[in-house]
Amino acid sequence: MLFVLFLESGLNVCMSGSATSCEECLLISPNCAWARTLTSRCDLSQNLLKRGCEARFIENPRSVSSILKNKPLSSKGSGSTQYDVIQIQPQKISLSLRPGDQTSFEVQVRPVEDYPVDLYYLMDLSLSMKDDLDTIRNLGTKLAEEMKKLTSNFRLGFGTFVDKNMSPFSYTAPKYQENPCNGYKPFPNCVPSFGFRNLLSLTDKVDRFNEEVQKQMVSRNRDAPEGGFDAILQAAVCKERIGWRKEAYHLLVFATDDVPHLALDGKLAGLVQPHDGQCHLNEKNEYSASTKMDYPSLALLGEKLAENNIFLIFAVTKRHYVLYKNFTALIPGTTVEILDQSSKNIIQLIVTAYNNIRSKVELSVWDHPEDLNLAFTATCQDGQSLSGLRKCADLKIGDTVSFDISVDARSCPPSGTQKSFTIKPVGFKDRLEVSVDYRCDCGCTRYTQTNSSRCSSSGTYACGTCHCESGYRGAHCECEEGDAGSLNLSACREAEGKQVCSGRGECSCNQCWCYESEFGKIYGTFCECDDFSCARHKGILCSGHGDCHCGECKCHAGYIGDNCNCSTETAPCVSEDGRICSGRGSCVCGRCQCTEPGAFGDTCEKCPTCPDACATKRECIECRLFNTGKFADNHTCQRMCKDEIITTETLSDTVVKDSSTVLCLYKTENDCVMKFTYSEHASGQSVLTALREPECASAPDALTVLLAVVGSILLVGIVLLAIWKLVITIHDRREFARFQSARSRARYEMASNPLYKQPISTHPVETVFQMYSKSYNGGVH
């Protein structure tokens, strides 16, 4: 509270002496009050009470809010109650604001089920879109079938555009007047260029859409950019001709494969008149001012789309996605989806975009008075309050979200002034009307007395104080200017030794009368304060977001800091998943400061090395490649997963070993392993390289397992036998070697023993001869 700040700083601005009337006192601070019965009248209300002033003599008005219209929210959008559907509550309130005193009110929003839908399909008919035209020839029937799953009340319209039929945007030579494709061999016949044509106003007869598409032929323009923004503006502002219903969602699908012309491009053809933002469809339902005015600006386009509650869906080819994504940041209520080269995914694209639109609520403020500060706090479906946020995402149909809106006024307009503004969810017809009046006057001014005796008959008495006539001064106008008889200089010094009136005023009638300054106002009992000596940011006092009070910045709602340069707005810090700085940092002065090592990006959304990086990207792999997982269930895949995904049969070692690439693995429901890599390009785009199919191990064959087991047993047996044989062989060889060694030693011992004699046998010759003869004879027989 400001009161605490006053005590901490030792300064009570209410008693600074700057207030000479009740109204001036109330403007100093919302905590200041005026007493009609005390000498020192402007002070904190609690101080006035302590000093003996009764509450009935204290002027201290407060800001209040009153609800004037408060119909309950609806739950369904179709049926007999269609025109009484309420999606925002309350519908009308009034505010009485005292400057600086903040008041708040709550707004609830509920997107109802089965709300009517008007969809206008705006198609680029330049030559490069020929294959797309062939694809959508039966779009009406198929789209109606899909949309009937989402709403029972659907209408469809159709329009086309090319570009301004003038040089240098189109072919204007005589031979190209009737056929700009004259001489173009790949496609020799086409229709002349045109700005915009409303071919079918919104209707529930979807067969008419198919009939009109069948009749169309492409055209040919000279430069690459198209005149699509001319067409978007006409489709938005020509409400009666297009057929937009008040009680319906308005979807404008813009299908193209190239970039648009923007404001000032028309000067190339000599078109210097800015677009007036009006409807210029002639009796043929063609844009008649195409060659008279410049292309519309993004600001004008956003204003007219919001004014007519139109959700714009950019359906563009992949190479232009980033450009149109940047446009969505500048045009509220706009989404972008990637269109296939032949528009074959257009139905799914529209359904996805519609679900994304229906899943979020964002408040916008119209006719916002400059002297009012508005601060938003969103409470979304999770029940968590997010300060500075005016948007909720990932809603389901029927979810109710609330927003607490704080309002305070910075100044007082002339007495009796009343202002108003409107709060509405982007794309909704529902709105909250807010009327504002200001509590800047004191009730006691009704009892003003002129030439009052209380003012020495030389002034006007009002709210307990005298306003002296020219030439008179003093609390009761008792002194005349130049009268030094009662001059007491010590009463004009803040302290002994200080300058009289701080050197910035003169002492008269024992009071300081401060000098005027070209820089601002000098005030205070001793002229010690001013409103121009506060901190500056980029040369601007209090950054332009606060007021200077006696050397200190008093910040407006939504800003803090010594020089009020720090915004408390958190909306720029909210990532697409609805978290502040993706849960990897904190929001400081409206910008994310990433605290997680490796995290970067505007909302710290990029972080290949974060522990949860693989888990986050896994959900995108599941929904984009296999249509499974959390994102696939609630139709948020296209919105949450914009990264480029490259599929491959195998992940090369070069990719996996790259230091800037993270390899991620996870187990699928079928016990398979999915692999993918996550990296960031220098452009900041995330790239995922994933296997086309998860790696799954095949189930083993029973016979193969049996043979493997038996073979293993046999192999082990053979190995054991071989080892046993080897051991036995080694053992036998060692024993044989030992035997041979012993034998050798035995021979040596017999040969060298001197006691041993070799036995010798001798026989006579006759005996030997007889023995031989017997042997011989025996052999004959």
XYZ file of C-alpha atoms in Angstrom, residues 496-771:
276
model
C 17.762 25.982 10.972
C 20.436 26.864 8.444
C 18.301 25.923 5.442
C 17.415 28.431 2.774
C 14.188 30.376 3.064
C 11.559 28.453 1.101
C 14.371 26.142 -0.105
C 15.548 28.930 -2.378
C 12.600 28.268 -4.678
C 10.002 30.673 -3.298
C 9.415 33.787 -1.235
C 8.195 34.126 2.342
C 5.064 36.192 2.735
C 2.682 36.318 5.693
C 4.785 33.581 7.352
C 4.161 31.233 4.411
C 6.215 30.109 1.427
C 4.863 31.088 -1.943
C 6.681 28.939 -4.502
C 8.041 30.279 -7.765
C 6.687 29.103 -11.082
C 9.034 26.944 -13.165
C 9.123 26.206 -16.878
C 9.930 22.563 -16.021
C 6.841 21.913 -13.896
C 5.271 22.642 -10.539
C 7.192 23.517 -7.345
C 5.252 22.875 -4.159
C 5.484 21.935 -0.493
C 5.332 23.817 2.806
C 8.892 25.017 2.183
C 8.852 24.630 -1.641
C 10.925 21.487 -1.149
C 9.017 19.378 -3.697
C 8.503 19.429 -7.432
C 7.057 17.200 -10.145
C 10.046 17.155 -12.522
C 13.058 15.890 -10.510
C 12.250 12.153 -10.672
C 14.174 9.373 -12.385
C 13.918 9.160 -16.157
C 14.136 6.325 -18.661
C 15.373 7.143 -22.149
C 14.862 10.806 -21.316
C 11.203 10.366 -20.356
C 10.133 11.275 -16.830
C 9.065 8.122 -14.966
C 9.200 6.363 -18.364
C 5.847 7.920 -19.190
C 4.249 5.263 -16.994
C 4.095 7.182 -13.736
C 3.713 10.572 -12.095
C 6.458 12.460 -10.296
C 5.677 13.332 -6.663
C 8.334 15.181 -4.678
C 11.278 13.420 -6.336
C 9.735 9.929 -6.453
C 7.905 8.194 -9.308
C 4.419 7.038 -8.489
C 3.891 4.281 -11.074
C 0.652 3.668 -12.897
C -1.056 0.278 -12.638
C 0.917 -2.377 -14.474
C 4.366 -0.803 -13.926
C 6.957 -0.896 -11.163
C 10.538 0.261 -10.590
C 12.318 3.474 -9.621
C 11.540 4.974 -13.014
C 8.415 2.883 -13.758
C 10.052 1.243 -16.758
C 9.302 -2.304 -15.632
C 5.996 -3.733 -16.856
C 4.155 -6.282 -14.737
C 2.441 -7.610 -17.860
C 3.101 -11.349 -18.190
C 1.238 -12.027 -21.437
C 4.427 -11.750 -23.585
C 6.023 -14.383 -21.337
C 3.318 -17.027 -21.757
C 4.378 -19.899 -24.013
C 2.020 -21.788 -26.305
C 1.474 -24.429 -23.645
C 0.097 -21.752 -21.293
C 3.052 -21.703 -18.874
C 5.097 -18.681 -17.854
C 8.414 -18.859 -19.751
C 7.714 -22.553 -20.503
C 8.453 -23.320 -16.853
C 12.159 -22.606 -17.490
C 12.464 -19.029 -16.312
C 10.753 -16.019 -14.793
C 8.983 -13.050 -16.311
C 10.819 -9.818 -15.493
C 9.572 -6.518 -16.868
C 7.460 -8.270 -19.481
C 10.315 -10.416 -20.814
C 11.444 -13.925 -20.010
C 14.723 -14.446 -18.202
C 15.602 -18.110 -18.747
C 17.070 -19.801 -15.674
C 17.253 -23.366 -17.002
C 20.756 -23.954 -18.475
C 20.520 -24.238 -22.257
C 17.058 -22.650 -22.543
C 16.479 -19.776 -24.956
C 13.769 -18.145 -27.054
C 11.236 -15.407 -26.328
C 9.420 -17.694 -23.888
C 12.353 -20.053 -23.096
C 10.560 -22.571 -25.307
C 13.748 -23.899 -26.899
C 16.055 -26.087 -24.857
C 17.569 -29.196 -26.480
C 19.644 -29.976 -23.381
C 16.863 -29.610 -20.813
C 15.852 -32.803 -19.003
C 12.286 -32.511 -20.273
C 13.177 -31.641 -23.873
C 12.821 -35.206 -25.136
C 9.547 -35.697 -23.236
C 8.078 -32.507 -24.716
C 9.103 -33.334 -28.266
C 7.972 -36.930 -27.849
C 4.364 -35.735 -27.637
C 4.769 -33.974 -30.983
C 6.332 -37.057 -32.577
C 3.431 -39.180 -31.341
C 0.664 -36.890 -32.574
C 2.278 -35.802 -35.864
C 3.524 -39.197 -37.023
C 1.164 -41.669 -35.371
C -1.851 -39.546 -34.302
C -1.519 -40.741 -30.721
C -0.644 -39.221 -27.363
C -1.957 -36.292 -25.333
C -1.973 -33.704 -28.120
C -3.890 -35.934 -30.526
C -6.719 -36.364 -28.031
C -7.566 -32.679 -27.586
C -6.851 -31.490 -31.142
C -3.940 -29.293 -30.168
C -1.275 -31.046 -32.255
C -1.167 -28.516 -35.073
C -1.052 -25.601 -32.654
C 1.504 -26.993 -30.223
C 3.779 -28.800 -32.684
C 5.051 -26.458 -35.374
C 8.563 -27.971 -35.552
C 9.796 -29.473 -38.781
C 9.820 -33.287 -38.572
C 12.042 -35.257 -40.951
C 11.421 -39.000 -41.156
C 14.167 -41.466 -42.060
C 14.753 -45.215 -42.132
C 17.877 -44.990 -39.955
C 19.574 -42.327 -37.865
C 23.067 -41.815 -39.262
C 26.058 -41.697 -36.926
C 26.902 -38.215 -38.238
C 23.565 -36.829 -37.062
C 23.637 -38.579 -33.693
C 27.230 -37.552 -32.887
C 26.619 -33.876 -33.711
C 27.226 -31.868 -30.514
C 24.188 -29.663 -31.184
C 21.875 -32.657 -31.564
C 20.195 -34.560 -28.751
C 19.295 -38.226 -29.227
C 15.943 -39.142 -27.667
C 14.484 -42.621 -27.115
C 11.231 -43.815 -25.636
C 9.366 -47.106 -25.353
C 6.049 -47.403 -27.182
C 2.929 -49.224 -26.027
C 3.978 -52.232 -28.102
C 7.339 -52.484 -26.317
C 9.099 -51.080 -29.361
C 11.772 -48.358 -29.208
C 11.237 -45.039 -30.982
C 14.306 -42.944 -31.716
C 14.535 -39.319 -32.817
C 16.962 -36.421 -32.638
C 16.262 -32.840 -31.600
C 18.318 -29.865 -32.779
C 18.010 -26.143 -33.354
C 18.918 -24.397 -36.605
C 20.741 -21.079 -36.578
C 17.443 -19.483 -37.656
C 15.923 -20.633 -34.353
C 13.696 -23.289 -35.917
C 13.495 -26.627 -34.115
C 14.157 -29.688 -36.260
C 13.192 -33.248 -35.315
C 14.623 -36.214 -37.225
C 12.707 -39.381 -36.424
C 12.613 -42.994 -37.518
C 9.729 -43.685 -39.864
C 8.728 -46.654 -37.722
C 9.744 -47.728 -34.188
C 12.327 -50.486 -33.868
C 10.623 -53.677 -32.711
C 12.384 -56.970 -31.797
C 10.779 -60.048 -33.480
C 9.517 -62.917 -31.258
C 11.952 -65.930 -31.100
C 11.018 -69.250 -32.879
C 10.401 -72.201 -30.454
C 12.310 -74.762 -32.619
C 15.188 -72.347 -32.979
C 15.315 -71.904 -29.219
C 15.220 -75.741 -28.665
C 17.972 -76.398 -31.171
C 20.019 -73.586 -29.688
C 19.671 -75.044 -26.181
C 20.543 -78.616 -27.319
C 23.408 -77.344 -29.417
C 24.684 -75.362 -26.485
C 24.585 -78.429 -24.226
C 26.409 -80.560 -26.812
C 28.938 -77.851 -27.390
C 29.589 -77.564 -23.661
C 29.970 -81.373 -23.430
C 32.396 -81.506 -26.306
C 34.386 -78.653 -24.864
C 34.509 -80.400 -21.475
C 35.625 -83.683 -23.114
C 38.274 -81.874 -25.083
C 39.519 -80.217 -21.931
C 39.500 -83.586 -20.102
C 41.406 -85.231 -22.983
C 43.900 -82.407 -23.003
C 44.480 -82.702 -19.273
C 44.925 -86.510 -19.490
C 47.300 -86.202 -22.437
C 49.409 -83.652 -20.662
C 49.417 -85.821 -17.533
C 50.439 -88.995 -19.483
C 53.203 -87.198 -21.295
C 54.564 -85.905 -18.061
C 54.504 -89.442 -16.562
C 56.178 -90.947 -19.675
C 58.828 -88.283 -19.571
C 59.408 -89.047 -15.930
C 59.674 -92.811 -16.793
C 62.175 -92.168 -19.571
C 64.230 -90.043 -17.266
C 64.311 -92.788 -14.631
C 65.251 -95.406 -17.215
C 68.089 -93.346 -18.497
C 69.427 -92.943 -15.004
C 69.196 -96.696 -14.450
C 71.379 -97.504 -17.531
C 73.900 -95.010 -16.473
C 74.186 -96.517 -13.051
C 74.716 -100.084 -14.451
C 77.357 -98.896 -16.862
C 79.345 -97.059 -14.271
C 79.122 -99.638 -11.346
C 82.604 -101.135 -10.779
C 81.216 -104.139 -8.897
C 78.927 -105.122 -11.700
C 80.168 -107.601 -14.303
C 78.329 -108.510 -17.420
C 77.680 -112.247 -17.416
C 79.519 -114.159 -20.260
C 78.504 -117.644 -21.492
C 81.040 -119.885 -23.295
C 80.436 -123.163 -25.093
C 82.811 -125.598 -26.857
C 82.672 -125.606 -30.686
C 81.574 -129.194 -30.810
C 78.691 -128.472 -28.606
C 77.616 -125.573 -30.719
C 77.825 -127.657 -33.862
C 75.709 -130.389 -32.374
C 73.124 -127.877 -31.280
